[in-house]
Short mmCIF file of C-alpha atoms and ligand atoms in Angstrom, two decimals:
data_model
loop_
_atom_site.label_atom_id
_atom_site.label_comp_id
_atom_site.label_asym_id
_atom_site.label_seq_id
_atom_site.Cartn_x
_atom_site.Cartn_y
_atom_site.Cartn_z
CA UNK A 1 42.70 57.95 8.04
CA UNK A 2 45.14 56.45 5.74
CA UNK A 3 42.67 53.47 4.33
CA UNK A 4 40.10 55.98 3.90
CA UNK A 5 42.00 58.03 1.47
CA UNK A 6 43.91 55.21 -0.11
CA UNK A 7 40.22 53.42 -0.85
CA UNK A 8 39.18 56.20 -2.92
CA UNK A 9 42.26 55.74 -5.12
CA UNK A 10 43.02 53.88 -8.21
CA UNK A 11 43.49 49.88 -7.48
CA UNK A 12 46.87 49.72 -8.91
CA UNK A 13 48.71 52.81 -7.45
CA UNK A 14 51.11 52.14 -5.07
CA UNK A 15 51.93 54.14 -2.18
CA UNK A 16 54.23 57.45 -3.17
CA UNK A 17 56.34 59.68 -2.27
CA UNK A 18 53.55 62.90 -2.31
CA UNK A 19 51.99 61.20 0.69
CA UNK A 20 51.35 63.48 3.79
CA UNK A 21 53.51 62.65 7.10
CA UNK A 22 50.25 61.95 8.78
CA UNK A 23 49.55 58.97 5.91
CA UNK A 24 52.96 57.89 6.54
CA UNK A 25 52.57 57.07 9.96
CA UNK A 26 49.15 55.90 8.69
CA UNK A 27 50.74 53.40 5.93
CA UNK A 28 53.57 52.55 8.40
CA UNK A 29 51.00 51.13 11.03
CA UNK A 30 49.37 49.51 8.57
CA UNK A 31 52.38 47.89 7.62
CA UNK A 32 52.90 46.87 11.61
CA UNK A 33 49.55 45.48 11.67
CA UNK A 34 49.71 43.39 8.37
CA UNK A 35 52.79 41.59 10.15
CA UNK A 36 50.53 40.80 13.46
CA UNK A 37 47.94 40.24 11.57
CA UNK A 38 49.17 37.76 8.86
CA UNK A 39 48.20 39.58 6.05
CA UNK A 40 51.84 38.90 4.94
CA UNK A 41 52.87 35.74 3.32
CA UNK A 42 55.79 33.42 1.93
CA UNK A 43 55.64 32.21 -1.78
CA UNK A 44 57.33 29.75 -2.52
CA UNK A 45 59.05 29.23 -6.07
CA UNK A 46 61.13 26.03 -7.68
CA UNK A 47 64.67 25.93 -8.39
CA UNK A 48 65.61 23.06 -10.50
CA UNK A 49 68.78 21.13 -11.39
CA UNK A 50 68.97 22.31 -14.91
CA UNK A 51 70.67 18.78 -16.01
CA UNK A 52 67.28 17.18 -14.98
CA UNK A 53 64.68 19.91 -14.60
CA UNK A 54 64.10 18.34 -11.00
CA UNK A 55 63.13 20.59 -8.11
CA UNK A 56 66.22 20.89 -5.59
CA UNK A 57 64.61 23.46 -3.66
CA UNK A 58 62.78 27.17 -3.36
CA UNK A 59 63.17 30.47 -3.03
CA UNK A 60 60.37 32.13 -0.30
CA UNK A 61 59.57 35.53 -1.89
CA UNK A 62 57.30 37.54 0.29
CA UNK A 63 53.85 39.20 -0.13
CA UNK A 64 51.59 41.60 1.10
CA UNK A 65 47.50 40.18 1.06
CA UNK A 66 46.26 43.77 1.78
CA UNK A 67 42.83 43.40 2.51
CA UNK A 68 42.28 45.94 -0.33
CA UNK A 69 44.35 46.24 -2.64
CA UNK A 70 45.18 42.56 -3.72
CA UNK A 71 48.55 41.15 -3.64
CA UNK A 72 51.02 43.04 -3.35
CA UNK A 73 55.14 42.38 -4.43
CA UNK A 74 57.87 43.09 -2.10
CA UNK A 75 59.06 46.16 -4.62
CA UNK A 76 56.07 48.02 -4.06
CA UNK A 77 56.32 47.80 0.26
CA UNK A 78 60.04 46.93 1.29
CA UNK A 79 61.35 50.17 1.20
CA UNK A 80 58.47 51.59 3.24
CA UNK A 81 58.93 48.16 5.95
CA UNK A 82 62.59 50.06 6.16
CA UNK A 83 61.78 53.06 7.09
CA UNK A 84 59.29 52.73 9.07
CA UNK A 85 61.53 50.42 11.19
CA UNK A 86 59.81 46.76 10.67
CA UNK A 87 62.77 45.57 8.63
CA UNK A 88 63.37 43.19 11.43
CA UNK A 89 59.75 42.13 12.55
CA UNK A 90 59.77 40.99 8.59
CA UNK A 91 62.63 39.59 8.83
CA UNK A 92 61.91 36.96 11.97
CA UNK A 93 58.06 36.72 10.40
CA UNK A 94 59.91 34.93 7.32
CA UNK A 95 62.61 33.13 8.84
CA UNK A 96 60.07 31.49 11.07
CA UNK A 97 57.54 30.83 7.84
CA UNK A 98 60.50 29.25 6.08
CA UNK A 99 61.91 27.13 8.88
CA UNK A 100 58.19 26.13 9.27
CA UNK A 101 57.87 25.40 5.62
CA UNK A 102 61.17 23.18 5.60
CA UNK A 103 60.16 21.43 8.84
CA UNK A 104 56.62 19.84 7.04
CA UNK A 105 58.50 19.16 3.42
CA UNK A 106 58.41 15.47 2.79
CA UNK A 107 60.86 15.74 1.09
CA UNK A 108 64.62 16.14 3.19
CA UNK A 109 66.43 16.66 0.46
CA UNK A 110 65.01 19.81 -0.05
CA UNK A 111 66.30 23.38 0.55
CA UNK A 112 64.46 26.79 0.93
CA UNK A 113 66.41 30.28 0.11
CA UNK A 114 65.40 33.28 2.43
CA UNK A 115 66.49 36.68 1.42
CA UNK A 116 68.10 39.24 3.52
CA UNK A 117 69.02 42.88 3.43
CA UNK A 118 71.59 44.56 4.71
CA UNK A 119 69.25 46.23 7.44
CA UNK A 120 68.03 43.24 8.51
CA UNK A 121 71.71 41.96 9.23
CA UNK A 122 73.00 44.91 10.54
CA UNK A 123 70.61 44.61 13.47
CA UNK A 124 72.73 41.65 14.90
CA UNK A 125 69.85 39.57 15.65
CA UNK A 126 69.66 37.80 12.55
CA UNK A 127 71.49 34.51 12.81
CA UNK A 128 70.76 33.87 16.65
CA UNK A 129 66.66 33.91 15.23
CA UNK A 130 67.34 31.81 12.21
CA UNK A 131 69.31 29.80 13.82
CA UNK A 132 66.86 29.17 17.26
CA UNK A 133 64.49 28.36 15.16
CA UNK A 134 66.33 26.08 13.07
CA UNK A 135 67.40 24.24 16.42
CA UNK A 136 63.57 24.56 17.65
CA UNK A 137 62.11 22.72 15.10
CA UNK A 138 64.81 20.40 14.71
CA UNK A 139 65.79 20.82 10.75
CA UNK A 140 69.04 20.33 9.05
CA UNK A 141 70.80 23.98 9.18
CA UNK A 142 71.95 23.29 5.30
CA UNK A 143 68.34 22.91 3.96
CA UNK A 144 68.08 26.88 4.84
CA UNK A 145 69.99 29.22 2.30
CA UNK A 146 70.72 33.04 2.87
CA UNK A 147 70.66 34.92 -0.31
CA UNK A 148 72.42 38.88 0.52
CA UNK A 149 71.92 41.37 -2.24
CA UNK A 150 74.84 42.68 -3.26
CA UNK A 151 73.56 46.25 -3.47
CA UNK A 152 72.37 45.88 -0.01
CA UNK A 153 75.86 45.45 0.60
CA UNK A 154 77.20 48.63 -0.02
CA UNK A 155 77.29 49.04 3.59
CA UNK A 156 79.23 46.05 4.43
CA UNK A 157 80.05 46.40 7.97
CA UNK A 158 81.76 44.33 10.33
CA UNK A 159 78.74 43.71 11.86
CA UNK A 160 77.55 42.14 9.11
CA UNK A 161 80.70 40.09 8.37
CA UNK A 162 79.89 38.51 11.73
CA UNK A 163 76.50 37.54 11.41
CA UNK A 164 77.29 35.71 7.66
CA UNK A 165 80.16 33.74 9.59
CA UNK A 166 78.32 32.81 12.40
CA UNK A 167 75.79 31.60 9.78
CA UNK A 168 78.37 29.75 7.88
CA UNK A 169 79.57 28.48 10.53
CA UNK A 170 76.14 26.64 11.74
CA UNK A 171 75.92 24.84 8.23
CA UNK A 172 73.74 27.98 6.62
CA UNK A 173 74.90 28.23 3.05
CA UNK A 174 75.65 31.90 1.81
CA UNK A 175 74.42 33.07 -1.60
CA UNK A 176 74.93 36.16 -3.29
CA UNK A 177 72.08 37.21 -4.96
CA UNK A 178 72.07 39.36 -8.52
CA UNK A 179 75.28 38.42 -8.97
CA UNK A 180 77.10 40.87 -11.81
CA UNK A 181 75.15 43.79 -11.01
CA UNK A 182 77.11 45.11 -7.79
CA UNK A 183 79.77 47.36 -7.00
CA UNK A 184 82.29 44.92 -6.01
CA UNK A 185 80.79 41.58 -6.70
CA UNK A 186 84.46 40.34 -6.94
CA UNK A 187 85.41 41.52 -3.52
CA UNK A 188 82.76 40.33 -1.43
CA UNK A 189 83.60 36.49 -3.07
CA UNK A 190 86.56 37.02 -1.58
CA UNK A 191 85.72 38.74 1.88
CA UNK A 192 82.47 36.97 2.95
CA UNK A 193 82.01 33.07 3.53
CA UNK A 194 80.09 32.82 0.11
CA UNK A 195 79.01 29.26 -0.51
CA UNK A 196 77.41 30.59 -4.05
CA UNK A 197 75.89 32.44 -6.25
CA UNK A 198 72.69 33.77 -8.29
CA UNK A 199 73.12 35.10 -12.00
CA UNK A 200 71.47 38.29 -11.95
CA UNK A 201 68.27 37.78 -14.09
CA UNK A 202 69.12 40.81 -16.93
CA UNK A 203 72.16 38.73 -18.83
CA UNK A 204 69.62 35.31 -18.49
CA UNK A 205 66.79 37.76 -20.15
CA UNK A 206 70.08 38.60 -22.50
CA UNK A 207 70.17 35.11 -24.57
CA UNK A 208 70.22 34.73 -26.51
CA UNK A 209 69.88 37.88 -28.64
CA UNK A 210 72.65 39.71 -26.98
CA UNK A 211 75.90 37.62 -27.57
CA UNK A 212 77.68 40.02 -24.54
CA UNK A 213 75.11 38.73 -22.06
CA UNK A 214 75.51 35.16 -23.12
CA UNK A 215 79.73 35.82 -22.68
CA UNK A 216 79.32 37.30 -19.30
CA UNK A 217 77.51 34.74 -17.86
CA UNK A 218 79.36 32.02 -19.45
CA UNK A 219 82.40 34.01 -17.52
CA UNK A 220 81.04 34.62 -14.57
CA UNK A 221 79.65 30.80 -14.28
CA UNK A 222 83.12 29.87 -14.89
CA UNK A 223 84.56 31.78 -11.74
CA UNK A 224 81.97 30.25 -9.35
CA UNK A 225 83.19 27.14 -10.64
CA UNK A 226 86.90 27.85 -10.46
CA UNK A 227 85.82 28.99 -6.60
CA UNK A 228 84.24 25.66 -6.03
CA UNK A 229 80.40 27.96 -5.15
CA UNK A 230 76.95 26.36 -5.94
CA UNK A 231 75.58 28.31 -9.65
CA UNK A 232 71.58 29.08 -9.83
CA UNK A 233 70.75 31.49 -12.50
CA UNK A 234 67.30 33.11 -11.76
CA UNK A 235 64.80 34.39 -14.47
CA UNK A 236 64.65 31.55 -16.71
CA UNK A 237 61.57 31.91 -19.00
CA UNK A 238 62.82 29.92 -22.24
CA UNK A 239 64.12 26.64 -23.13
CA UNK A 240 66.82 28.19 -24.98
CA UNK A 241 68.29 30.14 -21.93
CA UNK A 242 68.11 27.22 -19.74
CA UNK A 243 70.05 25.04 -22.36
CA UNK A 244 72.40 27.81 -23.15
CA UNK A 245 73.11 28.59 -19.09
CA UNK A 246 73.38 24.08 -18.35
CA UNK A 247 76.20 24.04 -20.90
CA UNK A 248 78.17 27.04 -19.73
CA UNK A 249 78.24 25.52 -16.50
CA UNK A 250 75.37 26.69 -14.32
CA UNK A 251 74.17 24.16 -12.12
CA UNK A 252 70.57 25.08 -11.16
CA UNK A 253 67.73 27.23 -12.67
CA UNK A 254 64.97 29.17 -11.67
CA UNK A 255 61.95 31.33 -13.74
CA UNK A 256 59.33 31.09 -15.10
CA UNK A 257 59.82 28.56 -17.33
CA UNK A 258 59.58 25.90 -14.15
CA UNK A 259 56.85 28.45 -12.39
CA UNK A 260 56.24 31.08 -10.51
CA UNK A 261 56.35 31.60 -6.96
CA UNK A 262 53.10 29.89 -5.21
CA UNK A 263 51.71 29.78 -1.63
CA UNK A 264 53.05 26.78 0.37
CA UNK A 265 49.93 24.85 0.49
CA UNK A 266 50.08 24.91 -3.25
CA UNK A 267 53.30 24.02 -3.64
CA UNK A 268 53.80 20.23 -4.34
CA UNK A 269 56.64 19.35 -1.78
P1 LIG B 1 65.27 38.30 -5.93
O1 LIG B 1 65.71 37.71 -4.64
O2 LIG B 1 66.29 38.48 -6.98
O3 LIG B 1 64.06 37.39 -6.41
C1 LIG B 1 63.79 37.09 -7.74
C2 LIG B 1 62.63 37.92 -8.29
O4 LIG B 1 62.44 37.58 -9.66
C3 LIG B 1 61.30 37.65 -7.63
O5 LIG B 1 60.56 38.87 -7.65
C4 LIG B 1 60.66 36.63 -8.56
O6 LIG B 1 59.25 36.56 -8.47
C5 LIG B 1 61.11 37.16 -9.89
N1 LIG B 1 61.16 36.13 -10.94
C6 LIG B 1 61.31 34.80 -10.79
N2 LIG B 1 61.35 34.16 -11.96
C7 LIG B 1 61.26 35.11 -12.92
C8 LIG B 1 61.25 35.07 -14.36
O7 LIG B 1 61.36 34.02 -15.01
N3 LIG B 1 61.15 36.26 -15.00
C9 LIG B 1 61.05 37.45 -14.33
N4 LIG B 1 60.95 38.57 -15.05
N5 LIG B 1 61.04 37.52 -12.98
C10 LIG B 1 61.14 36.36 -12.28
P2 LIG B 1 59.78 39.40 -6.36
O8 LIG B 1 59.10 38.27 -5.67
O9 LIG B 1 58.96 40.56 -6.83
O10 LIG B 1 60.93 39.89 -5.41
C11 LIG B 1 61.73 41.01 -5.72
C12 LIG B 1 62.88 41.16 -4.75
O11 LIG B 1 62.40 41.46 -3.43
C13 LIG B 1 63.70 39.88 -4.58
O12 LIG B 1 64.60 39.74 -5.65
C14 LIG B 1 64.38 40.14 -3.24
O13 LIG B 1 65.54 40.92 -3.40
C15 LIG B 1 63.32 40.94 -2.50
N6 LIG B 1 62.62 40.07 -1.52
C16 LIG B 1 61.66 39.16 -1.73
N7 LIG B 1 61.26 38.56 -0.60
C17 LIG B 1 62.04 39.10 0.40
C18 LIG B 1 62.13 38.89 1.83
O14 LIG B 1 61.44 38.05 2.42
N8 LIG B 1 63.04 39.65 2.50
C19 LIG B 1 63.85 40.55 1.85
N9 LIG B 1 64.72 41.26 2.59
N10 LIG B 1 63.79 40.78 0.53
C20 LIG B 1 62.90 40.05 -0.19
MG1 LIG B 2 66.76 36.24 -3.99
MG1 LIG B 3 68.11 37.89 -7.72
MG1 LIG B 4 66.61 40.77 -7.73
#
């Protein structure tokens, strides 16, 4: 029912709000079956060592392939995977892609990021499936990296608190991701076993035209630092910003400038 009224749509639209609870449930399987059925998939994309420009590691970003409607970016179907309850089936898909994906790298030294949401923690199953796999395929538990959302955070629960440490505790680097756009960015540096963090991508896009952005990252790259955390900024696209963020102390990089995210076969490891 649902691909039958969603084919005689435009190509771009994604699926809103005005849909009817039967398409819901319609979108919602379809959603169930693209995670059987492998139409989701792991991109991969560099981070570098901005002294160098050498790739460290990656960030997996996830896709949807849909069959018709091209592929898709995780803004346009994670809110749906949430409620319609698969925010854990996506979750163990990608932790097993990525643990895959570090297993075959040639090279050991390195890393791969995996984002998670609050919902997906919250579950309590998180770290035991990251880390069986992990053990399963034999790969050193540093060369995987969480990366939390800080607005997924909002809800930070103890239950939560407990799967980061346990985490942690296994060798699994912490991240916090957009880092200067929470509520209480400060707080949870403080509260959660944070290993490091990502400069939100709007004061990067912010240099160097706006002198404010440039200050607050400088700033906010000098706190990791003082904290002793691992700096990546993320949405790199010039020279300029990457020069700019190297000499105000951020460590690693990631944009466009050093690519986009790109299937694993295609990416050079
Ligand atoms: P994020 O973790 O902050 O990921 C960075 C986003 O910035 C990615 O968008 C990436 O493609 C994009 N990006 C990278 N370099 C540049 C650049 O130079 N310029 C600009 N303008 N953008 C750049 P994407 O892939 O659409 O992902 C959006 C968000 O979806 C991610 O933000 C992350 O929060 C979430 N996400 C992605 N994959 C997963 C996943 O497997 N699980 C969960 N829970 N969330 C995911
Ligand atoms: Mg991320
Ligand atoms: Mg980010
Ligand atoms: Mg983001």
């Amino acid at each position: 029912l649902y691909r039958a009224k969603a084919a005689g749509r435009g190509r771009t639209e994604v699926y809103d709000a005005s849909m009817s609870a039967t398409s819901t449930t319609g979108v919602h399987r379809e959603l169930a079956d693209a995670i059987a059925g492998r139409e989701l998939v792991v991109h991969y994309q560099p981070i570098v060592d901005l002294a160098d420009m050498r790739v460290v590691g990656y960030e997996a970003l996830v896709r949807w392939q849909h069959p018709h409607r091209g592929l898709l970016l995780p803004g346009s179907f994670l809110a749906l995977v949430q409620e319609a309850g698969l925010s854990v089936p996506l979750a163990q898909y990608v932790a097993t892609s990525v643990v895959d994906f570090v297993a075959r790298t040639r090279d050991k030294t390195r890393w791969v990021s995996v984002n998670v949401s609050a919902d997906q923690l919250g579950d309590g199953e998180f770290a035991t499936t990251l880390l069986g796999e992990i053990s399963r395929r034999r790969v050193t538990p540093g060369r995987i990296v969480v990366e939390l959302t800080e607005s997924s955070l909002v809800a930070s629960s103890t239950r939560i608190r407990h799967e980061l440490t346990q985490l942690s505790a296994a060798g699994v680097p912490i991240l916090l991701d957009d880092f200067g756009t929470g509520v209480s960015p400060l707080s949870y540096l403080r509260d959660l076993p944070v290993a490091g963090v990502k400069l939100d991508m709007s004061f990067t896009s912010g240099i160097p035209d706006d002198p404010t952005a440039g200050k607050v990252a400088r700033a906010l790259g000098a706190l990791a630092r003082e904290l002793a955390m691992v700096t990546i900024a993320e949405g790199i696209e010039h020279e300029e910003q990457a020069r700019y963020l190297h000499r105000n102390g951020w460590r690693y990089g990631q944009g466009w400038l050093f690519g986009g995210a790109q299937p694993a076969e295609a990416t050079r490891t």
